[in-house]
mmCIF file of C-alpha atoms in Angstrom:
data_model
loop_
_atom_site.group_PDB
_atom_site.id
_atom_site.type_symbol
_atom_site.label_atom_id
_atom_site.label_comp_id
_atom_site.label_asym_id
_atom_site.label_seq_id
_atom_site.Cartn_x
_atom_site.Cartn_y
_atom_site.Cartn_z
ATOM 1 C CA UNK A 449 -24.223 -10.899 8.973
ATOM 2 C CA UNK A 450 -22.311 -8.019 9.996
ATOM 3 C CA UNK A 451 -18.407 -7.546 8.734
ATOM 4 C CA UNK A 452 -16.037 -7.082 10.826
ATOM 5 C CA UNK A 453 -14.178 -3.619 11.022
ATOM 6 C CA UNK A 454 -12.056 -2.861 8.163
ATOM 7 C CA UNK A 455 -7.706 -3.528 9.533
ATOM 8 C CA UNK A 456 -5.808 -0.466 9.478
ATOM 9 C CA UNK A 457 -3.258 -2.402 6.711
ATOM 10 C CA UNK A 458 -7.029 -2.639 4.425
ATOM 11 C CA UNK A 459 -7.441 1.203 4.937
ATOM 12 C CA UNK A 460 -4.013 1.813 3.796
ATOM 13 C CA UNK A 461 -4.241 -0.335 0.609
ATOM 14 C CA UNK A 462 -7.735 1.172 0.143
ATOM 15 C CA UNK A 463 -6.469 4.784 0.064
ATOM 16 C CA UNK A 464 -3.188 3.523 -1.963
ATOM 17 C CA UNK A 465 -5.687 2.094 -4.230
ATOM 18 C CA UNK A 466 -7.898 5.163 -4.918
ATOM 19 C CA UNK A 467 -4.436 7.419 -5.650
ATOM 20 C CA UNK A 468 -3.895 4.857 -8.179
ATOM 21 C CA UNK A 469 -7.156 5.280 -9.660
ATOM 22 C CA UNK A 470 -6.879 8.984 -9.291
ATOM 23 C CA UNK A 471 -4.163 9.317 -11.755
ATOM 24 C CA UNK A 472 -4.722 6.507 -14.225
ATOM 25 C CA UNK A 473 -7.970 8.767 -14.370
ATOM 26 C CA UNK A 474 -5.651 11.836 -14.824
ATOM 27 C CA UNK A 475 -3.681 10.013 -17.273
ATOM 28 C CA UNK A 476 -6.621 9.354 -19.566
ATOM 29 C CA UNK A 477 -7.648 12.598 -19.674
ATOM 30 C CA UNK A 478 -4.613 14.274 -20.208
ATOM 31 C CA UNK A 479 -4.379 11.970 -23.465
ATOM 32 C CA UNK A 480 -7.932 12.903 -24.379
ATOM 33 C CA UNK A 481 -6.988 16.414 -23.792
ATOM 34 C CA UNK A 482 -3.846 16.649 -26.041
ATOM 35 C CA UNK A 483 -5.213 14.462 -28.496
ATOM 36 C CA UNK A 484 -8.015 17.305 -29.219
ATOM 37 C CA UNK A 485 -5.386 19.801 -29.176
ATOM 38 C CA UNK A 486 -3.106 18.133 -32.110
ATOM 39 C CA UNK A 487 -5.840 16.930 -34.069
ATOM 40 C CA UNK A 488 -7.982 19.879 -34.096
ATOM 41 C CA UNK A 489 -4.646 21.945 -34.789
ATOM 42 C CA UNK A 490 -4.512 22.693 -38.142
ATOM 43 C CA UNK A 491 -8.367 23.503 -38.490
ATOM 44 C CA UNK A 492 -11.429 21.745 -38.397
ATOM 45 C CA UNK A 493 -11.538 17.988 -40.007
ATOM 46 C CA UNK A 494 -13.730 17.151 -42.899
ATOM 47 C CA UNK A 495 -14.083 13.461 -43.558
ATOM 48 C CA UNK A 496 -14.753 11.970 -47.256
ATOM 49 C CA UNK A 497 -18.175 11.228 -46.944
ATOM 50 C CA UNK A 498 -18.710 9.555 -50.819
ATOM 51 C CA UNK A 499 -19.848 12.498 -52.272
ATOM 52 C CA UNK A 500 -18.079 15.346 -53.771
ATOM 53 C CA UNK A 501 -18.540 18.143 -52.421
ATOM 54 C CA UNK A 502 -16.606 21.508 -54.172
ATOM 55 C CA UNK A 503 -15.133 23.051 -50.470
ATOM 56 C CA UNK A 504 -13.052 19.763 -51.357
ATOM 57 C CA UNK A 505 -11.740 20.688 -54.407
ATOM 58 C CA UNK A 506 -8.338 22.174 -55.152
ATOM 59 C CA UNK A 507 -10.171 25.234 -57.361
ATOM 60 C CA UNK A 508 -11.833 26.211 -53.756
ATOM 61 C CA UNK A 509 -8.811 26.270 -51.882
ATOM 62 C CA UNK B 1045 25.520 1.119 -4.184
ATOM 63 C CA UNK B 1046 22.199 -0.378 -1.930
ATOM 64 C CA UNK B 1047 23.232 -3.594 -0.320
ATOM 65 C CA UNK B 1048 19.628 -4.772 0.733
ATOM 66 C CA UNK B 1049 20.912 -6.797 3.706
ATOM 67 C CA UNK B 1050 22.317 -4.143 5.948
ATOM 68 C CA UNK B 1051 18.473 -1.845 5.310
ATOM 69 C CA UNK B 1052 15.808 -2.160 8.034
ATOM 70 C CA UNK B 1053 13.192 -5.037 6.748
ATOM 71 C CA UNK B 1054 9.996 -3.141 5.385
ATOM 72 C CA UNK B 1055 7.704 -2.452 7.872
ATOM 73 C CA UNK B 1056 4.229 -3.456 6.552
ATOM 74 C CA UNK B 1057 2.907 -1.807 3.372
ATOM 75 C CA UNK B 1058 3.557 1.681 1.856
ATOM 76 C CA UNK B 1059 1.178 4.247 1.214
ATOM 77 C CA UNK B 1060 0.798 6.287 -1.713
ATOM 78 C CA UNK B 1061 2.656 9.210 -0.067
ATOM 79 C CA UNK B 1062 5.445 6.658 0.641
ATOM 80 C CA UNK B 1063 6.305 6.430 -2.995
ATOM 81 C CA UNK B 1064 5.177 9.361 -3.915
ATOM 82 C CA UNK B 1065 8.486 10.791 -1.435
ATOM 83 C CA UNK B 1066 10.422 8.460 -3.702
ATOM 84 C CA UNK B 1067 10.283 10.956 -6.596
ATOM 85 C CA UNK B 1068 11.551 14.235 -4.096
ATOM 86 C CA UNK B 1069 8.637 16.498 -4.232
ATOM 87 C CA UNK B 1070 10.663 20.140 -3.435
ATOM 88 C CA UNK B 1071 12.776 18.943 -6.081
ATOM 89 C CA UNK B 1072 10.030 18.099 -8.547
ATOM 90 C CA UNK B 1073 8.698 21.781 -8.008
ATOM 91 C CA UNK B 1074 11.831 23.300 -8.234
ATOM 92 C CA UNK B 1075 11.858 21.345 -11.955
ATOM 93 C CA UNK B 1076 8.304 22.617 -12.566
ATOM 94 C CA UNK B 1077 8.775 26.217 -11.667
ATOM 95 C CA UNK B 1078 11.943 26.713 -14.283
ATOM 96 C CA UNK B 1079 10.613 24.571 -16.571
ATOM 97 C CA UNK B 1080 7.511 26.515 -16.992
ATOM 98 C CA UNK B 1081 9.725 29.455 -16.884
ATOM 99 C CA UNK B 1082 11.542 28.193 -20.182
ATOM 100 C CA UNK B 1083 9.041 27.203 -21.499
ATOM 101 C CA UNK B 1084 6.688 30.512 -21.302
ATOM 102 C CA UNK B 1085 10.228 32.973 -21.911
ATOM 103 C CA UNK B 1086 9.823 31.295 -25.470
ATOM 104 C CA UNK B 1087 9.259 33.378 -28.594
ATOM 105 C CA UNK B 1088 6.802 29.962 -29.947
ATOM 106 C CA UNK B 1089 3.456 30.133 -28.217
ATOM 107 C CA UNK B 1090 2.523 26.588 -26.795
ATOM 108 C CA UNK B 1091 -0.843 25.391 -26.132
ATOM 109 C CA UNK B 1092 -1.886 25.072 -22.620
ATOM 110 C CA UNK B 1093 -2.980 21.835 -22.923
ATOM 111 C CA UNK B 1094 0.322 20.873 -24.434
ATOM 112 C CA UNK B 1095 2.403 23.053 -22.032
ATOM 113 C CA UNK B 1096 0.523 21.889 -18.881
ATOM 114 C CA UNK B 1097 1.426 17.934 -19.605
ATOM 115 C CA UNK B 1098 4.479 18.844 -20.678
ATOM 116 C CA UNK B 1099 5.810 20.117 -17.451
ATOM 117 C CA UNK B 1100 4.150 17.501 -15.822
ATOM 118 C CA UNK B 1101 5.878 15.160 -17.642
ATOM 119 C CA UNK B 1102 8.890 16.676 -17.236
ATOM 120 C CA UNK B 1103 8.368 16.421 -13.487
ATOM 121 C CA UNK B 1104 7.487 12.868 -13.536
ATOM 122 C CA UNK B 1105 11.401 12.308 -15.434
ATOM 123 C CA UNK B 1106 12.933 14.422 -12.493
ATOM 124 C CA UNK B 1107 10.929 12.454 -10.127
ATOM 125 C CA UNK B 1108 12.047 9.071 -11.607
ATOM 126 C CA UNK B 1109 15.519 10.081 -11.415
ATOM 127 C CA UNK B 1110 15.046 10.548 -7.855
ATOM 128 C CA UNK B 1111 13.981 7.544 -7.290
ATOM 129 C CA UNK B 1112 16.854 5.818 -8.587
ATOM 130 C CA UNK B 1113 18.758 7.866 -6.780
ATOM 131 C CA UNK B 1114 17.053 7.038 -3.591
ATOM 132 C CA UNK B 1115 17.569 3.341 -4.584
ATOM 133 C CA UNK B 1116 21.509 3.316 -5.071
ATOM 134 C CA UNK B 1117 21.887 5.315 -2.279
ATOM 135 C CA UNK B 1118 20.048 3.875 0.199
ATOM 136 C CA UNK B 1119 23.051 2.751 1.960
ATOM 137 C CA UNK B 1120 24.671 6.302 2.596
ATOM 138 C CA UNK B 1121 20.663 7.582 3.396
ATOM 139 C CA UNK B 1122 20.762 4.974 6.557
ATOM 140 C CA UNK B 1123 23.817 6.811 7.782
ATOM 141 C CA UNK B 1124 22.895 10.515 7.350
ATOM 142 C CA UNK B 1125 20.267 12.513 9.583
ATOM 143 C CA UNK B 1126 18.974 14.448 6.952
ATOM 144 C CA UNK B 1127 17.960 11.460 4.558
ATOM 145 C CA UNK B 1128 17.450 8.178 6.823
ATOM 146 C CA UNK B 1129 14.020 8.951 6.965
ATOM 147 C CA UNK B 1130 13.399 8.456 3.308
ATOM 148 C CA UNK B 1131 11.205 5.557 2.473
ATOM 149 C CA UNK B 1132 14.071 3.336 1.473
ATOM 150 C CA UNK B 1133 16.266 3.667 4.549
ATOM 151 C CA UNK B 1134 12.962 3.706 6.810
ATOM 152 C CA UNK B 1135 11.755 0.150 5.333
ATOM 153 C CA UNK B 1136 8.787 1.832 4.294
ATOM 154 C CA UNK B 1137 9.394 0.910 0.365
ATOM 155 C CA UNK B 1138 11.868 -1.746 -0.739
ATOM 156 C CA UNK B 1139 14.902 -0.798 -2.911
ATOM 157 C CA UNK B 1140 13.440 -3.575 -5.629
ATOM 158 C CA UNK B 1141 10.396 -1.173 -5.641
ATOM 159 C CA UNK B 1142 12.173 2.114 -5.971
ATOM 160 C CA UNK B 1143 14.463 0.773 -8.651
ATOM 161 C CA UNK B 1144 11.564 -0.256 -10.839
ATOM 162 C CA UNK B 1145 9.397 2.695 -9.907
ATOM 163 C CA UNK B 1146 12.063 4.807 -11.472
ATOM 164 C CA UNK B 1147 12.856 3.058 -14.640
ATOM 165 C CA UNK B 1148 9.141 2.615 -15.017
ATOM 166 C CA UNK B 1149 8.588 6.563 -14.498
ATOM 167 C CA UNK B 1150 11.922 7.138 -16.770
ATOM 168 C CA UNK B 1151 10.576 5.728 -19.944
ATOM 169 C CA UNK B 1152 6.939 6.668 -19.243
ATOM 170 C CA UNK B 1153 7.868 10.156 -19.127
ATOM 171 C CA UNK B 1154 10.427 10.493 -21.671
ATOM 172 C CA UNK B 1155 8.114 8.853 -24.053
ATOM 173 C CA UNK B 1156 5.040 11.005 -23.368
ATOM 174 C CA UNK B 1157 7.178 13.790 -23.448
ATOM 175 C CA UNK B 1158 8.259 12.528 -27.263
ATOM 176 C CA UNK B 1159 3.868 12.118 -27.822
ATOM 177 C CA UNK B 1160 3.453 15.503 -26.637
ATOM 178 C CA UNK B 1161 5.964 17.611 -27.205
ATOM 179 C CA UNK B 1162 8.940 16.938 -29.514
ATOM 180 C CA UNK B 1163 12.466 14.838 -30.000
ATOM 181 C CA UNK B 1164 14.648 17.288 -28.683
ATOM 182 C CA UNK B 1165 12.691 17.699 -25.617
ATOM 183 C CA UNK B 1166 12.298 13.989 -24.590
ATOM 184 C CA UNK B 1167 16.228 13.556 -25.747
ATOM 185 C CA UNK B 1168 16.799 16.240 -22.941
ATOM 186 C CA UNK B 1169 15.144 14.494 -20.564
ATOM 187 C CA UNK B 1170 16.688 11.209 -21.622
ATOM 188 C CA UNK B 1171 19.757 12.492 -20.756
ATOM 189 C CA UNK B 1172 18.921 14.273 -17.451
ATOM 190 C CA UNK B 1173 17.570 11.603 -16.250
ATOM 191 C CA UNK B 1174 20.546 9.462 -17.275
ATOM 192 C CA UNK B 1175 23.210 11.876 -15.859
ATOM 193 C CA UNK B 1176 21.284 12.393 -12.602
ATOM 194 C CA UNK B 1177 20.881 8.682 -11.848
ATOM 195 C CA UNK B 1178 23.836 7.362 -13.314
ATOM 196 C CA UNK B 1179 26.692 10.093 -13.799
ATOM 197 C CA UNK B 1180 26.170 12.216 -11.065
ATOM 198 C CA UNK B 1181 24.796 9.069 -8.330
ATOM 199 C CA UNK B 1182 26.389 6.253 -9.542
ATOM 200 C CA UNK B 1183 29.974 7.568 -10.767
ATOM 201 C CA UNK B 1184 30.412 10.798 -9.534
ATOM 202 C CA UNK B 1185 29.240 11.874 -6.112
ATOM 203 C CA UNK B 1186 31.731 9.433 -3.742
ATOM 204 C CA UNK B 1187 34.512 10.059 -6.222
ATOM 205 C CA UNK B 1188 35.026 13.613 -6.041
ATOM 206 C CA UNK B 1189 34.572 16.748 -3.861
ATOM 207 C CA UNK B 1190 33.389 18.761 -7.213
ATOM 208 C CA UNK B 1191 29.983 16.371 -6.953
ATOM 209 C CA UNK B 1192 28.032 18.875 -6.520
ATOM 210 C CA UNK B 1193 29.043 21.169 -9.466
ATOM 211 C CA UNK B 1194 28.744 18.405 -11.845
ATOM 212 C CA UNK B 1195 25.059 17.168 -10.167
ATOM 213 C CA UNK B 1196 24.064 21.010 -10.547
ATOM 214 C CA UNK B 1197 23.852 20.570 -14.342
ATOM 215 C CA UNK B 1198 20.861 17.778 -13.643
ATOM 216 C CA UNK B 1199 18.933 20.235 -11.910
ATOM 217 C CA UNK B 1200 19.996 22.997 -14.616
ATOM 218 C CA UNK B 1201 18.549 21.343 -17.385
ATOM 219 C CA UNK B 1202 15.050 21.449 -16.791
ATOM 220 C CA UNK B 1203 14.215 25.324 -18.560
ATOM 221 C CA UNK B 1204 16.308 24.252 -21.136
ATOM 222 C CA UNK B 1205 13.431 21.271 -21.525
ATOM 223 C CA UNK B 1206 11.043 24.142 -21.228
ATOM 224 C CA UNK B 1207 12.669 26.349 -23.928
ATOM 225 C CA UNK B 1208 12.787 23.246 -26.670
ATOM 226 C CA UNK B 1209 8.937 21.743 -26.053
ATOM 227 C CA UNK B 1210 8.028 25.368 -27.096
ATOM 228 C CA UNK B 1211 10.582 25.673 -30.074
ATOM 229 C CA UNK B 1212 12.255 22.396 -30.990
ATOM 230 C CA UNK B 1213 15.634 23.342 -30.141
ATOM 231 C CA UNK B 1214 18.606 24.672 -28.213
ATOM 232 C CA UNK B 1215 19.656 28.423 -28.340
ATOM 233 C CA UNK B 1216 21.574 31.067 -26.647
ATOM 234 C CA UNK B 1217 19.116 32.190 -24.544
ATOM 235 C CA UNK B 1218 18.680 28.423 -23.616
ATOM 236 C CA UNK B 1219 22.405 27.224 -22.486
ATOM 237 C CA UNK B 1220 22.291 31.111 -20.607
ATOM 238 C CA UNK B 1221 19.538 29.533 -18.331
ATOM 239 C CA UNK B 1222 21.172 26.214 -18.235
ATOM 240 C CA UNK B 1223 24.292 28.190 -17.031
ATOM 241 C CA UNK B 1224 22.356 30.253 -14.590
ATOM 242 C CA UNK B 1225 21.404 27.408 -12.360
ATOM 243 C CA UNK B 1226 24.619 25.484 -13.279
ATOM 244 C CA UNK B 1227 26.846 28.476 -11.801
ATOM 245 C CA UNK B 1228 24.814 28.847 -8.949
ATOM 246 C CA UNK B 1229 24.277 25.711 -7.643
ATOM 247 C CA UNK B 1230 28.156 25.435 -6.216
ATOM 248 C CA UNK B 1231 28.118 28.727 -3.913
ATOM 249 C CA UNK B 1232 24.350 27.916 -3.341
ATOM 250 C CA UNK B 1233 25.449 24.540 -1.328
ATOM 251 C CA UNK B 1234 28.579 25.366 -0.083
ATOM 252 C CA UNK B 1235 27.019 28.236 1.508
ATOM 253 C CA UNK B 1236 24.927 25.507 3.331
ATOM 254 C CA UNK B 1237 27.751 23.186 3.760
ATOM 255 C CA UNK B 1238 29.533 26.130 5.272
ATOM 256 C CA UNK B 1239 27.238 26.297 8.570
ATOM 257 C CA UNK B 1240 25.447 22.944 8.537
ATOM 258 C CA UNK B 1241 27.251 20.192 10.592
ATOM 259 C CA UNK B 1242 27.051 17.566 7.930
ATOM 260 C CA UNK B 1243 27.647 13.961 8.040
ATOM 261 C CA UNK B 1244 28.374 12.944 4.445
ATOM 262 C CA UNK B 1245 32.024 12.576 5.821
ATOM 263 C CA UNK B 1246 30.892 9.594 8.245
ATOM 264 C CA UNK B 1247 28.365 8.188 4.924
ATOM 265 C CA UNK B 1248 31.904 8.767 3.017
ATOM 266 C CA UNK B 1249 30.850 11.437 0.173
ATOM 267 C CA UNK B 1250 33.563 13.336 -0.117
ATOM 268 C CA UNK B 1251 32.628 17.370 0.346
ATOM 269 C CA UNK B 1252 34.938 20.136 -0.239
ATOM 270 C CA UNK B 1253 34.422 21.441 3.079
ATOM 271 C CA UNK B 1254 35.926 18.247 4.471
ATOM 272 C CA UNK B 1255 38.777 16.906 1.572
ATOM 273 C CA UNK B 1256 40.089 20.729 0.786
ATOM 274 C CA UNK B 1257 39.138 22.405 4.037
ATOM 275 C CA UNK B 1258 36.708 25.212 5.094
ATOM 276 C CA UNK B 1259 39.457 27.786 3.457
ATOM 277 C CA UNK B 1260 39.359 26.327 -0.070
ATOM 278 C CA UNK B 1261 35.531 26.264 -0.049
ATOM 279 C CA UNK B 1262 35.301 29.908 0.896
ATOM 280 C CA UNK B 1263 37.348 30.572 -2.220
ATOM 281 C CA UNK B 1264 35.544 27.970 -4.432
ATOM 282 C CA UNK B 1265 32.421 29.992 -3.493
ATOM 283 C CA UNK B 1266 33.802 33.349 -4.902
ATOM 284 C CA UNK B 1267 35.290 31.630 -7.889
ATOM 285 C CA UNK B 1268 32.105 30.498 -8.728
ATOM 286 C CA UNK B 1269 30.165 33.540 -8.319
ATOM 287 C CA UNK B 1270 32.768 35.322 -10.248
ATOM 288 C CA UNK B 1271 31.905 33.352 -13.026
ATOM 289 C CA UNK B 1272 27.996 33.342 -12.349
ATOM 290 C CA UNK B 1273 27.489 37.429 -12.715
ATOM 291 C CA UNK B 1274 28.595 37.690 -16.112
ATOM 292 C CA UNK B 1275 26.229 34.723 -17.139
ATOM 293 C CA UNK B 1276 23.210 36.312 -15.473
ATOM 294 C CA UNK B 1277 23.557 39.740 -16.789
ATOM 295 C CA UNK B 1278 24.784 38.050 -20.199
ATOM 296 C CA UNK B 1279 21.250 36.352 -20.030
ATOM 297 C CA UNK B 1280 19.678 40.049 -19.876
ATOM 298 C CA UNK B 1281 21.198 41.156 -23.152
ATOM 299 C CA UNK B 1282 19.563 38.293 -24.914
ATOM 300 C CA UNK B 1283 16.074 38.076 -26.346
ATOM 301 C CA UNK B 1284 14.541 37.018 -23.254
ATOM 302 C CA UNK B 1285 16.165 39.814 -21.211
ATOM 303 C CA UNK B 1286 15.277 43.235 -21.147
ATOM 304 C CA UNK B 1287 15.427 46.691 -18.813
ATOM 305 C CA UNK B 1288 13.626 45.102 -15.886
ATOM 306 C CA UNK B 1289 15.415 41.909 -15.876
ATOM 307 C CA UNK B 1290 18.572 43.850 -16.056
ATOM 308 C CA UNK B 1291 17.458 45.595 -12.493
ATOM 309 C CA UNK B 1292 16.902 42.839 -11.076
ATOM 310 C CA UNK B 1293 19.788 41.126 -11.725
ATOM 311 C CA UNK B 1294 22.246 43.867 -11.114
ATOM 312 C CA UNK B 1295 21.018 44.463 -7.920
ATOM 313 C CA UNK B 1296 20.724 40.339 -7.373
ATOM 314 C CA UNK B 1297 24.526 40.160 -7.745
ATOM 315 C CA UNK B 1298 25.986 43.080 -6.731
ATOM 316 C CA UNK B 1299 24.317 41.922 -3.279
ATOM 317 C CA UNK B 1300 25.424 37.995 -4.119
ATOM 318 C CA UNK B 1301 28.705 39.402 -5.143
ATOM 319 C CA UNK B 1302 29.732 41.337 -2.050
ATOM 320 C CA UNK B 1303 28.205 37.931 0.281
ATOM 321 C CA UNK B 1304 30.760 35.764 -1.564
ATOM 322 C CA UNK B 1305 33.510 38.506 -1.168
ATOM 323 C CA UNK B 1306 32.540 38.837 2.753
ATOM 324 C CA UNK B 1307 32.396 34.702 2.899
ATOM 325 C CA UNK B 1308 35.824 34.735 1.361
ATOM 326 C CA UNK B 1309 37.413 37.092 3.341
ATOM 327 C CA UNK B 1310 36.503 35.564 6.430
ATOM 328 C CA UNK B 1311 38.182 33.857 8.745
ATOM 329 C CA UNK B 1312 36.622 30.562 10.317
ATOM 330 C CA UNK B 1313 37.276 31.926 14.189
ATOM 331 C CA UNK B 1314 35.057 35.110 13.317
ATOM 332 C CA UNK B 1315 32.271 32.521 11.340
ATOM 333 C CA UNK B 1316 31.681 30.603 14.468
ATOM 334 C CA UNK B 1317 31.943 34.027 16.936
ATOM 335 C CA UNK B 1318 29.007 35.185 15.175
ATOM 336 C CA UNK B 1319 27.150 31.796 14.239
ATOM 337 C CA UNK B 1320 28.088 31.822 10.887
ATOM 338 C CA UNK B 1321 25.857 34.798 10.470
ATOM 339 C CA UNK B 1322 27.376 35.468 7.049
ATOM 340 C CA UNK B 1323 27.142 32.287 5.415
ATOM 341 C CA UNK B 1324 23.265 31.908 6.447
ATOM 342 C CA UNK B 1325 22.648 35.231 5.052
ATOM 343 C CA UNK B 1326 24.120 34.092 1.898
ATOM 344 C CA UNK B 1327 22.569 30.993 1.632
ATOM 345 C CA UNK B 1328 19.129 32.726 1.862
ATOM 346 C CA UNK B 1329 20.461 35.743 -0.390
ATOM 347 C CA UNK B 1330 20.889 32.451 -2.963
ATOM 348 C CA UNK B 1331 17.395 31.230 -2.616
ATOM 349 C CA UNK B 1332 16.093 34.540 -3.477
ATOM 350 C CA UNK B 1333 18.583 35.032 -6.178
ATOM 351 C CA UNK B 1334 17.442 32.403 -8.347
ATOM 352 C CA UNK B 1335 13.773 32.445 -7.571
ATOM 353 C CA UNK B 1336 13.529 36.134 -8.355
ATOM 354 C CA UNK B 1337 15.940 35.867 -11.746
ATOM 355 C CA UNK B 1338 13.504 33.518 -13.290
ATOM 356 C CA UNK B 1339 10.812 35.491 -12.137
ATOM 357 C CA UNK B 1340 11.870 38.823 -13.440
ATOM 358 C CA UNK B 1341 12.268 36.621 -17.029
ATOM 359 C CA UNK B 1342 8.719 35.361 -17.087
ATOM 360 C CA UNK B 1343 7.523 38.852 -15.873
ATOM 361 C CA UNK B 1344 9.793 40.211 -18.910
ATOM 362 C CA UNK B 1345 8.004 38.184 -21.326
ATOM 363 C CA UNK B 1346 4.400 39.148 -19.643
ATOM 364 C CA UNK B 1347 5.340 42.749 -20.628
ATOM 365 C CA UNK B 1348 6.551 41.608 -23.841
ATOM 366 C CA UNK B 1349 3.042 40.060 -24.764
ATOM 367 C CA UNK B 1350 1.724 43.512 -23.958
ATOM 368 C CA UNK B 1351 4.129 45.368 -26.311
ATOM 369 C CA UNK B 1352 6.639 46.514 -23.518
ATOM 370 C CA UNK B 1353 9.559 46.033 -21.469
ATOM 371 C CA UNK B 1354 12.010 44.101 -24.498
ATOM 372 C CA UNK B 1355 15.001 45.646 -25.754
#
C-alpha cells in the first residue's frame, strides 16, 4: 500500500527534527573533544595495573 | 512586559530557524568576533578545543539573553517596524516557548562555560546574561532615555569573557576593552537614531532623540566620544597594544573625532538639506571603528607570536 504524500506541517517537523539531532550530535562531541583535551593535559595517563613498575616510583621521578 | 492576549495566535509550528532568530544571530556574531578577540589578545595560550567551545558557549549565553529579551518585549516588537517580524510578535513561536528557551540556554551555557573554561568566566556570563535580560530589558530601557548606554555594557562584556577563559581573571587590559565597546555604543546608536525615523516613541521607549531633543543628542554624541578616544588609545599603551594598534587607532578617532564635532555643530535644517549625509557617514565611520580596533589587537598579538610589533 502506497503512503500518502508527506503534509508540508510533517516536512517542517522533519527538518526541525534533524537540527535537533544535528546539535545534540555537536554537543556530544564537543564533550568528547574537551574531555581529551583536560585529561590528556598534564601528560599521558598511566593506570595502576597491580604490578610495580619503577617509572612509578618517586626515585624515577 | 508580554501580555500574551493582545500577540497574533501562533500560526502553525516553528521551524528550527524560527527559534534559532530567537537568540539574534548578528548579535551572537558580534559576541563571537570580540570574544575570540579577548580571548586570543591573551598572554595564556588556550587550547583550541577549549577556546572553540568556549566562544560557542559564550554565544549560546548571548543568544539566551536574547531570547528573553524577545519574550518581555514582545509587546513593544508588535508595534515597531523594525522588530514585529520577530518570531514572537509574528506568532511564529509562543512567548511560553521563548521564555523557557532562554532560561534553558542561560544555565546550559553558563554551566558549560564553568566545565570548560573557569569560574570567573561563567560568573561573567552569569551576569551578562542577567543584566541584559533583566537590568537593561526589564528595568531599564522604558525608564530612561540613557537605555542605551547602560544596555551597551551587555554587549561590552563579551572580550572581557574572552580575556578570563584564557587567564582566570580581570585586568587592565580587560575593563580597557570592556570600555571600548561601552563608550562607543552611545554615539554608535545615536548616530542611527539621528537619521532613522524611529518608532520606539509610538512603542513608548523613551530615546534621547525624542525626551531631550535632536540638539541634546548631537551633544551627547560628542560627550561620549570625548570620553571614548582616551580609552582607545589608553588600550594601545597596555600589553595588548603596540605601534600598529596605535596607527590604527589614531587615525580611527581623529576621523571619529572630527564626525562627532561636525554632528555637533550642526544644525538640524542643514541635516535634513543634505539627507543627513553627516550622521550616515558617521554611523558607518562607527562600524568600521570598532571592527578594525579589535582587529588591529588580534593582528598585534599575531606579530607578537612572531617576536614583533609589542612595545
Amino acid at each position: 500500500m502506497a503512503f500518502g504524500k508527506d503534509h508540508e506541517l510533517h516536512q517542517r517537523r522533519f527538518g526541525r527534527n534533524l537540527w535537533v539531532g544535528a546539535c545534540l550530535l555537536g554537543f556530544v562531541a564537543i564533550v568528547f573533544g574537551l574531555t581529551v583535551v583536560k585529561v590528556t593535559r598534564d601528560g599521558p595517563i598511566e593506570g595502576f595495573d597491580h604490578t610495580v613498575r619503577p617509572q612509578m616510583t618517586e626515585g624515577a621521578k | 512586559m508580554t501580555d500574551t492576549s493582545i500577540l497574533p495566535p501562533q500560526s502553525g509550528e516553528a521551524g528550527f530557524g524560527d527559534y534559532f532568530a530567537l537568540l539574534k544571530p548578528r548579535v551572537m556574531s558580534l559576541v563571537v568576533f570580540t570574544a575570540l578577540v579577548g580571548l586570543l589578545v591573551a598572554p595564556v595560550p588556550v587550547h583550541p578545543m577549549v577556546a572553540f567551545a568556549s566562544v560557542l558557549f559564550i554565544a549560546i549565553g548571548a543568544g539566551a539573553s536574547g531570547a528573553l529579551n524577545m519574550w518581555w518585549d514582545a509587546d513593544i516588537d508588535q508595534i515597531m517596524k523594525r522588530t514585529k517580524g520577530r518570531p514572537v510578535p509574528s506568532g511564529r513561536v509562543t512567548p511560553g516557548e521563548a521564555l523557557q528557551i532562554g532560561m534553558w540556554l542561560s544555565c546550559f551555557a553558563v554551566v558549560m562555560l564553568l566545565l570548560s573554561a573557569n569560574p570567573v568566566a561563567a560568573g561573567l556570563l552569569a551576569f551578562t546574561i542577567f543584566f541584559y535580560a533583566v537590568v537593561y530589558t526589564m528595568w531599564l530601557k522604558r525608564w530612561t532615555p540613557q537605555n542605551i548606554v547602560i544596555g551597551g555594557a551587555a554587549g561590552a562584556f563579551p572580550p572581557m569573557i574572552g580575556w578570563a577563559v584564557a587567564t582566570g581573571g580581570v585586568s587592565v587590559e580587560s575593563v580597557l576593552m570592556f570600555a571600548l565597546i561601552f563608550m562607543w555604543t552611545p554615539p554608535h546608536f545615536w548616530a542611527l537614531a539621528l537619521f532613522m525615523k524611529s518608532d520606539y516613541a509610538d512603542a513608548g521607549v523613551p530615546m534621547l532623540t525624542v525626551t531631550h531633543g535632536r540638539r541634546e543628542t548631537r551633544r551627547q554624541i560628542l560627550i561620549y566620544t570625548l570620553i571614548l578616544v582616551p580609552v582607545a588609545l589608553g588600550t594601545g599603551l597596555t600589553s595588548i597594544g603596540g605601534p600598529l594598534y596605535m596607527a590604527v587607532a589614531l587615525v580611527l578617532n581623529l576621523a571619529f573625532l572630527k564626525g562627532a564635532v561636525d554632528i555637533w555643530r550642526r544644525k538640524e535644517e542643514e541635516a535634513e538639506a543634505d539627507g543627513y549625509a553627516v550622521e550616515k557617514k558617521v554611523f558607518r565611520l562607527s562600524l568600521y571603528y570598532l571592527f578594525l580596533h579589535f582587529g588591529a589587537l588580534l593582528a598585534q598579538a599575531v606579530l607578537r607570536v612572531y617576536g614583533i610589533g609589542g612595545w
